[in-house]
Short mmCIF file of N, CA and C in Angstrom, two decimals:
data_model
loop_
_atom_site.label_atom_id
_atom_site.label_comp_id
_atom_site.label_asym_id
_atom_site.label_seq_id
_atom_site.Cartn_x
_atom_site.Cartn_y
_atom_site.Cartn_z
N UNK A 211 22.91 196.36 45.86
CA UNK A 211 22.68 197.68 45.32
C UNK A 211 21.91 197.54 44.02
N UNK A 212 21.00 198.23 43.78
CA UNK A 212 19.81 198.30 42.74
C UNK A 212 21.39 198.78 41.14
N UNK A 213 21.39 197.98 40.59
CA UNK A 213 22.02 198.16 38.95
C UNK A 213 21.77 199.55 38.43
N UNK A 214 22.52 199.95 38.28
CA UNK A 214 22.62 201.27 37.17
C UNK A 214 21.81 200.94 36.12
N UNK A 215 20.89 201.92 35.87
CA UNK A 215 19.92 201.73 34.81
C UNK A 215 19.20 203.01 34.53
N UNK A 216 18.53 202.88 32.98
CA UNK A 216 17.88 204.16 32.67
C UNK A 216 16.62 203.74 33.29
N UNK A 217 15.71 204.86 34.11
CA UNK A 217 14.48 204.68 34.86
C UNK A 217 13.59 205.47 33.69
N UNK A 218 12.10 204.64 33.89
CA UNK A 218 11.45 205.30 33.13
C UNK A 218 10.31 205.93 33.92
N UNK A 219 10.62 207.06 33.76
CA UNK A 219 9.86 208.13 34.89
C UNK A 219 8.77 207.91 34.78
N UNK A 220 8.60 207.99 33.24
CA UNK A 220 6.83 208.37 32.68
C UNK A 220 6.19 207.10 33.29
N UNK A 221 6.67 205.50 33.33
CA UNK A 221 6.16 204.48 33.27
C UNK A 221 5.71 204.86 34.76
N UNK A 222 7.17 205.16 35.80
CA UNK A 222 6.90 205.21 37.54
C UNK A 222 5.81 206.09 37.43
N UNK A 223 5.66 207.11 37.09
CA UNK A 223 4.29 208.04 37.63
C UNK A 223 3.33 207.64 37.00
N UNK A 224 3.12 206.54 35.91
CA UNK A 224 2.11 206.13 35.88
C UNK A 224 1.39 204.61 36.81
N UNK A 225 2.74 204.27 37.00
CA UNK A 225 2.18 202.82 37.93
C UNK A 225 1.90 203.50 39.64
N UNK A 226 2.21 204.62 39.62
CA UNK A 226 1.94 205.46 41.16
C UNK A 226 1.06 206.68 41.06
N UNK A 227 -0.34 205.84 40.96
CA UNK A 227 -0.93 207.44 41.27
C UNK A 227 -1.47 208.47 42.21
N UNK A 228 -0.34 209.03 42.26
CA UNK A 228 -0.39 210.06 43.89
C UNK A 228 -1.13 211.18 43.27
N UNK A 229 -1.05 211.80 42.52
CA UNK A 229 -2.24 213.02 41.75
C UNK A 229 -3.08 213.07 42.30
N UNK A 230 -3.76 214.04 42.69
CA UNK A 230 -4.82 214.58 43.07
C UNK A 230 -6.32 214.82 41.93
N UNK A 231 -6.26 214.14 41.23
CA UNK A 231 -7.22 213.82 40.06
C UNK A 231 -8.20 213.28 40.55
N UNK A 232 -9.77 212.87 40.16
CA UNK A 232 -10.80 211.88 40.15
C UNK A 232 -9.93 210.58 39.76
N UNK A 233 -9.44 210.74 38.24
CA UNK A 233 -8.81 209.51 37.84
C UNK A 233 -8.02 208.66 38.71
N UNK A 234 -7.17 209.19 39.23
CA UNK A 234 -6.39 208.47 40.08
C UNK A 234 -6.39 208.52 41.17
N UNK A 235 -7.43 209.15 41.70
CA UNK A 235 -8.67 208.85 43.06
C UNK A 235 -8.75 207.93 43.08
N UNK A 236 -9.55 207.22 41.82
CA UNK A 236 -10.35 205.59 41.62
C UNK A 236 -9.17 204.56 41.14
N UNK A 237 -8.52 205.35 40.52
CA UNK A 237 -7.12 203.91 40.42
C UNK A 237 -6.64 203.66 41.81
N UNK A 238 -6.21 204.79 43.03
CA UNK A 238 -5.86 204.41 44.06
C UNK A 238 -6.65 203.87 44.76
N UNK A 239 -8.36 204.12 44.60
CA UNK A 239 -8.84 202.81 45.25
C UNK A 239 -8.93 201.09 44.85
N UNK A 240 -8.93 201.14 43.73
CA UNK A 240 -8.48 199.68 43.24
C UNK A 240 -7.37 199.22 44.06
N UNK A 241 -6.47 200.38 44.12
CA UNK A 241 -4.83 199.73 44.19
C UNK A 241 -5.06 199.45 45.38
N UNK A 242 -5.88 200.22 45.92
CA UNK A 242 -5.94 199.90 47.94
C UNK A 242 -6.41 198.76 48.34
N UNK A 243 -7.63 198.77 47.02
CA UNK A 243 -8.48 197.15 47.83
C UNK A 243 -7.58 195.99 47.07
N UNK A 244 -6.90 196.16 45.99
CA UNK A 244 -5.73 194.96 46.25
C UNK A 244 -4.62 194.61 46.87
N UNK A 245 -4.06 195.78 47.78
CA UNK A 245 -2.73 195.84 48.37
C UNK A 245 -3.44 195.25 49.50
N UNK A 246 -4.30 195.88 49.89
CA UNK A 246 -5.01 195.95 51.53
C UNK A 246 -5.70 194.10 51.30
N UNK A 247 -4.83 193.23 51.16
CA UNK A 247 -5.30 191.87 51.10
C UNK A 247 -6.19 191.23 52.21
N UNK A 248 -5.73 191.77 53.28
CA UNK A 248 -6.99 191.15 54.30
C UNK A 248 -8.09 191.94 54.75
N UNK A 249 -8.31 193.00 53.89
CA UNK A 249 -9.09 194.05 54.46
C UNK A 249 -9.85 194.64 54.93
N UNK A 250 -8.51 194.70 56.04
CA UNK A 250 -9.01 194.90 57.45
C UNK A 250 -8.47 196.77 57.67
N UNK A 251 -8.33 197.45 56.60
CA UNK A 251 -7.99 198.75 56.45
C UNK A 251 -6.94 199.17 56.59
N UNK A 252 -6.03 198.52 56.93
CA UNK A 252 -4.55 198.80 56.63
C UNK A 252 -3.56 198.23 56.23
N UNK A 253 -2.41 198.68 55.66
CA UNK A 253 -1.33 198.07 55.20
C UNK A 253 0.12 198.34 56.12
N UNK A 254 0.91 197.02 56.00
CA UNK A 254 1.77 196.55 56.53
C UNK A 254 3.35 197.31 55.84
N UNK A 255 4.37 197.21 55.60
CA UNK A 255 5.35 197.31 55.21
C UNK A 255 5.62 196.23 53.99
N UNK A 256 5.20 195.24 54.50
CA UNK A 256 5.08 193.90 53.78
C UNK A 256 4.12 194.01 52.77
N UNK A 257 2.98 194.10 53.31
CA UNK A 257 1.60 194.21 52.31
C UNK A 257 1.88 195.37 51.31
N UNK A 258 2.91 196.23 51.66
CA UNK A 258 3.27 197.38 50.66
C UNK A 258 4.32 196.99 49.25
N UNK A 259 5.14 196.34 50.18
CA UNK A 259 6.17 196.02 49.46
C UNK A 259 6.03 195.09 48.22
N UNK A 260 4.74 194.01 49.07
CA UNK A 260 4.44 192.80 47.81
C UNK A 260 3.64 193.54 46.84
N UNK A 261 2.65 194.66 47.16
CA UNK A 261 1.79 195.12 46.07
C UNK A 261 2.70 195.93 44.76
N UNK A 262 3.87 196.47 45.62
CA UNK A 262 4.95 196.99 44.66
C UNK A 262 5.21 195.54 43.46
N UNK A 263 4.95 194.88 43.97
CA UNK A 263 5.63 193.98 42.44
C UNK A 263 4.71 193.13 42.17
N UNK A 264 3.25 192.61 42.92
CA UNK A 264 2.39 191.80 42.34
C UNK A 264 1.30 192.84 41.92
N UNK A 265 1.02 193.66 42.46
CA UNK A 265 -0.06 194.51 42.27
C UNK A 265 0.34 195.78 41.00
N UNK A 266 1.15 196.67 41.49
CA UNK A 266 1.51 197.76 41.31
C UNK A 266 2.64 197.20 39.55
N UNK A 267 3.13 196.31 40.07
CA UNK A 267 4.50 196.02 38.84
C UNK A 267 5.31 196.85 38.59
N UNK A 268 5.86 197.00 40.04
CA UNK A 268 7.07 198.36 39.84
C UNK A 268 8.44 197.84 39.99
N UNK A 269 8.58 196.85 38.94
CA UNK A 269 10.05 195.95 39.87
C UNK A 269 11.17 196.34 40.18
N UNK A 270 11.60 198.08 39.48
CA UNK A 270 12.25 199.06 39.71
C UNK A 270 12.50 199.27 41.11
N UNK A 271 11.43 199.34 41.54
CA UNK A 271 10.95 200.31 42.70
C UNK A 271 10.63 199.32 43.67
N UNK A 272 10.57 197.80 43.37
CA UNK A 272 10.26 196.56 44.33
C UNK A 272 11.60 195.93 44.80
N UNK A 273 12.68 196.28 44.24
CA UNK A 273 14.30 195.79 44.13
C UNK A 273 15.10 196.76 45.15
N UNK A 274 14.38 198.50 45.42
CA UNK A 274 14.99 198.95 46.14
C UNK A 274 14.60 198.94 47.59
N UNK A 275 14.46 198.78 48.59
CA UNK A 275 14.13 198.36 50.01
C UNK A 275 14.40 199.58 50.61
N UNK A 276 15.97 200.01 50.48
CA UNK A 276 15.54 201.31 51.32
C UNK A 276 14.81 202.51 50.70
N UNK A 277 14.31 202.59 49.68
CA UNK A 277 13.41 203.43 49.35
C UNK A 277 11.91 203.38 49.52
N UNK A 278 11.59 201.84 49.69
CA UNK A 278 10.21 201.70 50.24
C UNK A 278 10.58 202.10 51.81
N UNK A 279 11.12 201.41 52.48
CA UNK A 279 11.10 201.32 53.63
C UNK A 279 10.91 203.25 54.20
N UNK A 280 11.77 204.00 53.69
CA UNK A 280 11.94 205.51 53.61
C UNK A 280 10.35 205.91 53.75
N UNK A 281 9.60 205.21 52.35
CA UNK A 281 8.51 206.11 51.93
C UNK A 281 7.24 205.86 53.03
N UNK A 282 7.56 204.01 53.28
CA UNK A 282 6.23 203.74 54.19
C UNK A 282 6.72 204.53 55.64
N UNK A 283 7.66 204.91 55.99
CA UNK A 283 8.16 205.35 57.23
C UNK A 283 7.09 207.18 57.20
N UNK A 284 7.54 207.37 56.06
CA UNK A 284 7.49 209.06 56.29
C UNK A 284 5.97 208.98 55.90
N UNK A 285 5.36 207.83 55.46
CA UNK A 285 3.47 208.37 55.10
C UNK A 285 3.17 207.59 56.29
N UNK A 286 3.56 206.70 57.24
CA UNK A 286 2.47 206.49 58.22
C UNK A 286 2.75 207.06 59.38
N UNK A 287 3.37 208.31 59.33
CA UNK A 287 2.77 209.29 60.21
C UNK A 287 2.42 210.86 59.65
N UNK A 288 2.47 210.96 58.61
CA UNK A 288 2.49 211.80 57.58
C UNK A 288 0.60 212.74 57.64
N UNK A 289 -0.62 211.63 58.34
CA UNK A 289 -1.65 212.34 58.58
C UNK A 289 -2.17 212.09 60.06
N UNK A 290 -2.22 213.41 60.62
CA UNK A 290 -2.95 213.46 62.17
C UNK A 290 -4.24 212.62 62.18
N UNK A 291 -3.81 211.30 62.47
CA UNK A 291 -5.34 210.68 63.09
C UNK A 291 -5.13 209.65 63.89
N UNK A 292 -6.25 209.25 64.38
CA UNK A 292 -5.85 208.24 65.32
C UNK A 292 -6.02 206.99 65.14
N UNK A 293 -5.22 205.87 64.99
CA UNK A 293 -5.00 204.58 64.31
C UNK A 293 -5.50 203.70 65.64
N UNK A 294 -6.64 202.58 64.92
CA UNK A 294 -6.82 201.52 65.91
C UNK A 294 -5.70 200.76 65.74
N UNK A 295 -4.65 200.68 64.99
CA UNK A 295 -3.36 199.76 64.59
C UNK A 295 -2.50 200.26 65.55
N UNK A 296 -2.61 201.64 65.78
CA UNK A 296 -0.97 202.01 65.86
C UNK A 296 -0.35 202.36 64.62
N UNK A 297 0.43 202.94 64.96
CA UNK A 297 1.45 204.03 63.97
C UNK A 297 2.53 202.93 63.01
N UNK A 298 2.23 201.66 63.28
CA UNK A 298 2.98 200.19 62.32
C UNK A 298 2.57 200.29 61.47
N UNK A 299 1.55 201.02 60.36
CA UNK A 299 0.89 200.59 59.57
C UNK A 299 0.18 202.05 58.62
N UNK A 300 -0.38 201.65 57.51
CA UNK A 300 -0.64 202.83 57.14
C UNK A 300 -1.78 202.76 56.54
N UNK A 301 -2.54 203.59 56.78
CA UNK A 301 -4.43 203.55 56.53
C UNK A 301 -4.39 203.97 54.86
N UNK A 302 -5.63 203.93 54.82
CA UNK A 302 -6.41 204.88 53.27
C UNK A 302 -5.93 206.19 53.21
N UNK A 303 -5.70 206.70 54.20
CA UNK A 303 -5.83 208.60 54.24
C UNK A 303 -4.48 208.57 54.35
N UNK A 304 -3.56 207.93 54.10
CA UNK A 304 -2.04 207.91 53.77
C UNK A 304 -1.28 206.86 52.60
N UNK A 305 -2.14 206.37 52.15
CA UNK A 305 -1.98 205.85 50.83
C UNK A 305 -0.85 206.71 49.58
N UNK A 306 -2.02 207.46 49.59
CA UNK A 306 -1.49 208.93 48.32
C UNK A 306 -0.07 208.92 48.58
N UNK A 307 0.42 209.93 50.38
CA UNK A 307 1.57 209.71 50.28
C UNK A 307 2.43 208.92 50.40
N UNK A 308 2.17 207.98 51.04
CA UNK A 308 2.76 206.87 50.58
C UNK A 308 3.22 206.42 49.12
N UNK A 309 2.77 206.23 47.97
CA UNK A 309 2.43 206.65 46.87
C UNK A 309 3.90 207.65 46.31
N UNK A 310 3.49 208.82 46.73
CA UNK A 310 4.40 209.87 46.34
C UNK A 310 5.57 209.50 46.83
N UNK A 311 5.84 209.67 48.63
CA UNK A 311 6.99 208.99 48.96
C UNK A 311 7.73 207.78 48.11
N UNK A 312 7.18 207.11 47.62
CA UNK A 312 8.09 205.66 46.82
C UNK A 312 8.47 206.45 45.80
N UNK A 313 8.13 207.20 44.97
CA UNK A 313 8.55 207.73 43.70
C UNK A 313 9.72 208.73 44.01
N UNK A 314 9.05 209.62 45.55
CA UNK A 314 10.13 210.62 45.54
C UNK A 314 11.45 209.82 46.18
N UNK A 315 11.10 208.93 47.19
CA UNK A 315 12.44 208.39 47.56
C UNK A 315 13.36 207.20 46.86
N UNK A 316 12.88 207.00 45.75
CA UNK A 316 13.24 205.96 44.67
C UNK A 316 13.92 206.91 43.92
N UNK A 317 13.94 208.08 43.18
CA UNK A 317 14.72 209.02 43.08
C UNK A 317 15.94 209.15 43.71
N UNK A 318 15.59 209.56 44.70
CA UNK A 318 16.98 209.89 45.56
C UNK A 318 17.93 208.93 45.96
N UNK A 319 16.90 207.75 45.62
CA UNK A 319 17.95 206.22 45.71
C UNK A 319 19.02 206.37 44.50
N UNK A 320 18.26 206.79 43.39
CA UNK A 320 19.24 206.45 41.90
C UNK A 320 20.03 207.56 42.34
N UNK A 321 20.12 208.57 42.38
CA UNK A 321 20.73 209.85 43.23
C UNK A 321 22.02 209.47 43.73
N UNK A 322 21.77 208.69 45.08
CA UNK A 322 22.64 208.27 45.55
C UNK A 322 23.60 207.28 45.24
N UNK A 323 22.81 205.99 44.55
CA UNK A 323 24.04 204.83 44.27
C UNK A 323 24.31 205.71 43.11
N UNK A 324 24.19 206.86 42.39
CA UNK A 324 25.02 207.47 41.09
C UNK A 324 26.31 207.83 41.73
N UNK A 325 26.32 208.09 42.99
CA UNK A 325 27.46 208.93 43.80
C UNK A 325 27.97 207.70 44.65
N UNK A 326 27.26 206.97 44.57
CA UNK A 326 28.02 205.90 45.62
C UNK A 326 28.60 204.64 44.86
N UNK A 327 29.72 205.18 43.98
CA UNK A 327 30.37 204.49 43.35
C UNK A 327 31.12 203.24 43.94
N UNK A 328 31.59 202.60 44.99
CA UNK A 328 31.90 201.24 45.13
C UNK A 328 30.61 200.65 46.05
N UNK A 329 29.61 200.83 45.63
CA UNK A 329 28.34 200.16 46.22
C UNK A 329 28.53 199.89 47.20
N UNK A 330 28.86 200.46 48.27
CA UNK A 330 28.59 200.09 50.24
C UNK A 330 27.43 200.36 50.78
N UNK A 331 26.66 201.19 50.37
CA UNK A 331 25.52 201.93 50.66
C UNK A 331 26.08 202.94 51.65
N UNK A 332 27.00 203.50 51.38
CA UNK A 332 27.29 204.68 51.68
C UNK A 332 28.50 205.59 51.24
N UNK A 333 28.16 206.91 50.94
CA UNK A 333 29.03 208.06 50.16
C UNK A 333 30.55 208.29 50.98
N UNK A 334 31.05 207.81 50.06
CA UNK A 334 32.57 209.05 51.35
C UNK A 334 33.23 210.23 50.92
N UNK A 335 33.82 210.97 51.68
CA UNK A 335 34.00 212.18 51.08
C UNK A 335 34.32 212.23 49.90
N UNK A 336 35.45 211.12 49.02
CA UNK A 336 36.26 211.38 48.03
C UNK A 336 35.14 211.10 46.88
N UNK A 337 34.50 209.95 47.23
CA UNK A 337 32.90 209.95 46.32
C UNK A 337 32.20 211.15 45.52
N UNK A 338 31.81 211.99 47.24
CA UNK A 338 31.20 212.91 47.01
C UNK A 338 31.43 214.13 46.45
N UNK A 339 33.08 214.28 46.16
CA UNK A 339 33.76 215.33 45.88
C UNK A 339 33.89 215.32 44.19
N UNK A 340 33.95 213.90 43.95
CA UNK A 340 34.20 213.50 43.02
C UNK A 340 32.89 213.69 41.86
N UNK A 341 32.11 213.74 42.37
CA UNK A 341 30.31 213.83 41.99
C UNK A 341 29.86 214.98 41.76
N UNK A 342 30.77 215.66 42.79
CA UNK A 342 30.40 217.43 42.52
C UNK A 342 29.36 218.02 41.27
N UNK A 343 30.44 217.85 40.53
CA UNK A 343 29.62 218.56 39.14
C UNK A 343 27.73 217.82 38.62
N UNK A 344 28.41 216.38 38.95
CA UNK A 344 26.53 215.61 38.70
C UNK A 344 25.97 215.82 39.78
N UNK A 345 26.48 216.30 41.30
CA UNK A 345 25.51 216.58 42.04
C UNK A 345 24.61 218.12 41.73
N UNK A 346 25.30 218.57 41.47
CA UNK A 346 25.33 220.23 41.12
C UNK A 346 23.99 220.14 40.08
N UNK A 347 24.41 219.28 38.97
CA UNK A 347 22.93 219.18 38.14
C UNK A 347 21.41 218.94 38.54
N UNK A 348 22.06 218.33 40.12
CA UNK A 348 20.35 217.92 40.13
C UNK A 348 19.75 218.70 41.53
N UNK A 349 20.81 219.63 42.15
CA UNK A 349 20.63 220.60 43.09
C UNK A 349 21.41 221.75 43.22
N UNK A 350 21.51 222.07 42.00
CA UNK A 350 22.23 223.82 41.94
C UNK A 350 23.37 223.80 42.79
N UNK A 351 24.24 224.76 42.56
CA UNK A 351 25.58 225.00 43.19
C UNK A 351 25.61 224.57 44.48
N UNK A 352 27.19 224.00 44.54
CA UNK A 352 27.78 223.71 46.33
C UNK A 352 28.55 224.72 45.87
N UNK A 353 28.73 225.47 46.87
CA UNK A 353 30.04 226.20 46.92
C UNK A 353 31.16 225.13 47.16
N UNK A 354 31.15 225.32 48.39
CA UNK A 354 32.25 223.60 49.52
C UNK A 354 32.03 222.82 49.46
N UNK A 355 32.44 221.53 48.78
CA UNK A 355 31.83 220.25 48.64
C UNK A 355 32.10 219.63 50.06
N UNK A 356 34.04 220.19 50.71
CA UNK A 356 34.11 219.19 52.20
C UNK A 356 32.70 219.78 53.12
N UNK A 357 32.48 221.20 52.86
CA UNK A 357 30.97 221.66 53.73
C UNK A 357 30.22 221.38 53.95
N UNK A 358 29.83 220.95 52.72
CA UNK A 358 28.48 220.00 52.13
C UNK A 358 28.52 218.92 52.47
N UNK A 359 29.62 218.47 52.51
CA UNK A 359 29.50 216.79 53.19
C UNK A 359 29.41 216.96 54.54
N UNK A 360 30.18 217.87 55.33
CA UNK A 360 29.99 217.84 57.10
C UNK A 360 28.42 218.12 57.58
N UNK A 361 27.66 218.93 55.93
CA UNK A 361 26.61 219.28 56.84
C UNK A 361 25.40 217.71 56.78
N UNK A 362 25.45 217.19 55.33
CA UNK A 362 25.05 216.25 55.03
C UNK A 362 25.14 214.96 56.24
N UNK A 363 26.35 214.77 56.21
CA UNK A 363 26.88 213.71 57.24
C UNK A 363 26.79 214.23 58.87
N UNK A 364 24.90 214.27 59.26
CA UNK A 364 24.64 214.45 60.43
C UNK A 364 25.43 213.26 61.70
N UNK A 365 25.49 212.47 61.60
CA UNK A 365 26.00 212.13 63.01
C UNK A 365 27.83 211.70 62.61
N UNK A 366 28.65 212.57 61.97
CA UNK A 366 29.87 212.78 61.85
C UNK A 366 30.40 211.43 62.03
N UNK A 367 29.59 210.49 61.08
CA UNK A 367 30.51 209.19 60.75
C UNK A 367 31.40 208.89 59.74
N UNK A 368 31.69 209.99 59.01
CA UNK A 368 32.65 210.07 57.79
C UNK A 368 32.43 209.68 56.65
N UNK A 369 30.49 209.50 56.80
CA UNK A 369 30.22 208.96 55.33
C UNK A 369 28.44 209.28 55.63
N UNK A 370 27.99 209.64 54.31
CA UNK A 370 26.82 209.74 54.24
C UNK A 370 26.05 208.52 53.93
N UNK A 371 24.88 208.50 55.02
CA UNK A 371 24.02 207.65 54.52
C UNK A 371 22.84 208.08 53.80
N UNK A 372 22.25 206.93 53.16
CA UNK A 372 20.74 206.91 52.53
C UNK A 372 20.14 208.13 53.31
N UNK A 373 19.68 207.96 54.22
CA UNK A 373 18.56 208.83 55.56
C UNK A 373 19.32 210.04 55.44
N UNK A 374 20.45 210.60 55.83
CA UNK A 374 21.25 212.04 55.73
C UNK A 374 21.02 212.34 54.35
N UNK A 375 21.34 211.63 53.36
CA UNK A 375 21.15 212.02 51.67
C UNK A 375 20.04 212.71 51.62
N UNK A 376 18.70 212.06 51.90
CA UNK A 376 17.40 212.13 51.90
C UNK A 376 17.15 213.49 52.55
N UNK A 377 17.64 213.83 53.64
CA UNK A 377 17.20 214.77 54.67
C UNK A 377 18.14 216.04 53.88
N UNK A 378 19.12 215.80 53.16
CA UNK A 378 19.67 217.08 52.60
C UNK A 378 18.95 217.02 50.81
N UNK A 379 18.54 216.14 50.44
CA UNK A 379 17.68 216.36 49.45
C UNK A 379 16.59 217.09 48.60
N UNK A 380 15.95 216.46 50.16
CA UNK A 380 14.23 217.66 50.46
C UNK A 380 15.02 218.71 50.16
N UNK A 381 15.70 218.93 51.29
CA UNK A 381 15.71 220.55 51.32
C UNK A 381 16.12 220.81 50.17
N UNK A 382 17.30 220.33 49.27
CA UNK A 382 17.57 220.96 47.87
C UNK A 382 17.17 220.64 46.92
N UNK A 383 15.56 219.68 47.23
CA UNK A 383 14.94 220.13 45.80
C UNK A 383 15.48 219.19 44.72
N UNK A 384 15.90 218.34 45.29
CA UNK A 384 17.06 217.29 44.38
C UNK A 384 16.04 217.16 43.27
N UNK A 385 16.42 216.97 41.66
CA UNK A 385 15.51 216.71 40.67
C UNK A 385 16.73 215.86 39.68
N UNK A 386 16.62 214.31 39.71
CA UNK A 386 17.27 213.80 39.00
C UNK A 386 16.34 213.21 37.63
N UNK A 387 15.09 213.36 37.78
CA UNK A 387 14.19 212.73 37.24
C UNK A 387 14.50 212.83 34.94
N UNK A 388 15.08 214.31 34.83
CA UNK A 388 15.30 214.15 33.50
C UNK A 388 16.93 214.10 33.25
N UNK A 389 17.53 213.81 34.31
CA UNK A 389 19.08 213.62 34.22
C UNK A 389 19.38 211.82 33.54
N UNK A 390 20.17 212.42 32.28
CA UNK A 390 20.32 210.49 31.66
C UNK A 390 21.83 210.11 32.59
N UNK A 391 22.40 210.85 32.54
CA UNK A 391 23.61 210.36 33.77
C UNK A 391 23.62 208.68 33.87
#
């Protein structure tokens, strides 16, 4: 489990530039033609992961696995086109989110091990009940916390995972980013 620690936001959105700027147009092409090591136009999971800490220097964000793994999942299918690779891999025209994904799901990582107090990589009810009030800060009122957990905990294994966290996240908008917690 990634150590409890203060994250420095400003530093992550600057070593990730998903922005829609000129500026970080041309930083993301640098970043592409160094991640993209054999380049042959796409990147691997691997080729992502190493640029996270040789390229990128996000060692924050290179330590957590299921948050890359999350982000390269949801950007390489994230744009309608058709891959001479196959859907293993993730082109130029999914970079960006890719990009965004690591920041947004690196979030929801600290999110979660904040609530997943005996580090299993996964929440249990008494966790989550217990969290209430710091969950509340970073997604507005639960009414029912046992509610909230049945709805969270899609395949009714008695504990939330990473992927269920994530999927009830989006939807609420989770914002831990200025929480010192």
């Amino acid at each position: 489990m990634v150590e409890q620690q203060n994250i420095d936001w400003a530093l992550i959105r600057k070593q990730l530039p998903f922005e829609k700027t000129p500026q970080q147009e041309a930083q993301r092409d640098e970043l592409w033609r160094l991640i993209d090591i054999n380049a042959n136009s796409y990147v691997s999971l691997a080729e992502l992961d190493k640029g996270l800490r040789d390229v990128l220097h996000c060692y924050q964000i290179f330590e957590c696995k299921p948050a890359i793994i999350r982000a390269f999942t949801a950007a390489k299918g994230a744009v309608n086109n058709k891959k001479a690779h196959g859907d293993y891999y993730i082109d130029r025209s999914e970079f960006r989110l890719a990009l965004l994904y690591l920041r947004q799901y690196f979030e929801y990582f600290q999110a979660f091990a904040r609530v997943d107090t005996d580090d299993d990589r996964r929440i249990d009810k008494q966790e989550f009940i217990s969290a209430k009030a710091k969950i509340e800060k970073w997604t507005g009122p639960i009414k029912n916390a046992d509610a909230a957990f049945r709805e969270i905990d899609k395949n009714n294994g008695g504990f939330i995972l990473f992927d269920e966290f994530c999927d009830w996240a989006i939807k609420k908008n989770l914002d831990l980013e200025d929480d010192d917690d």
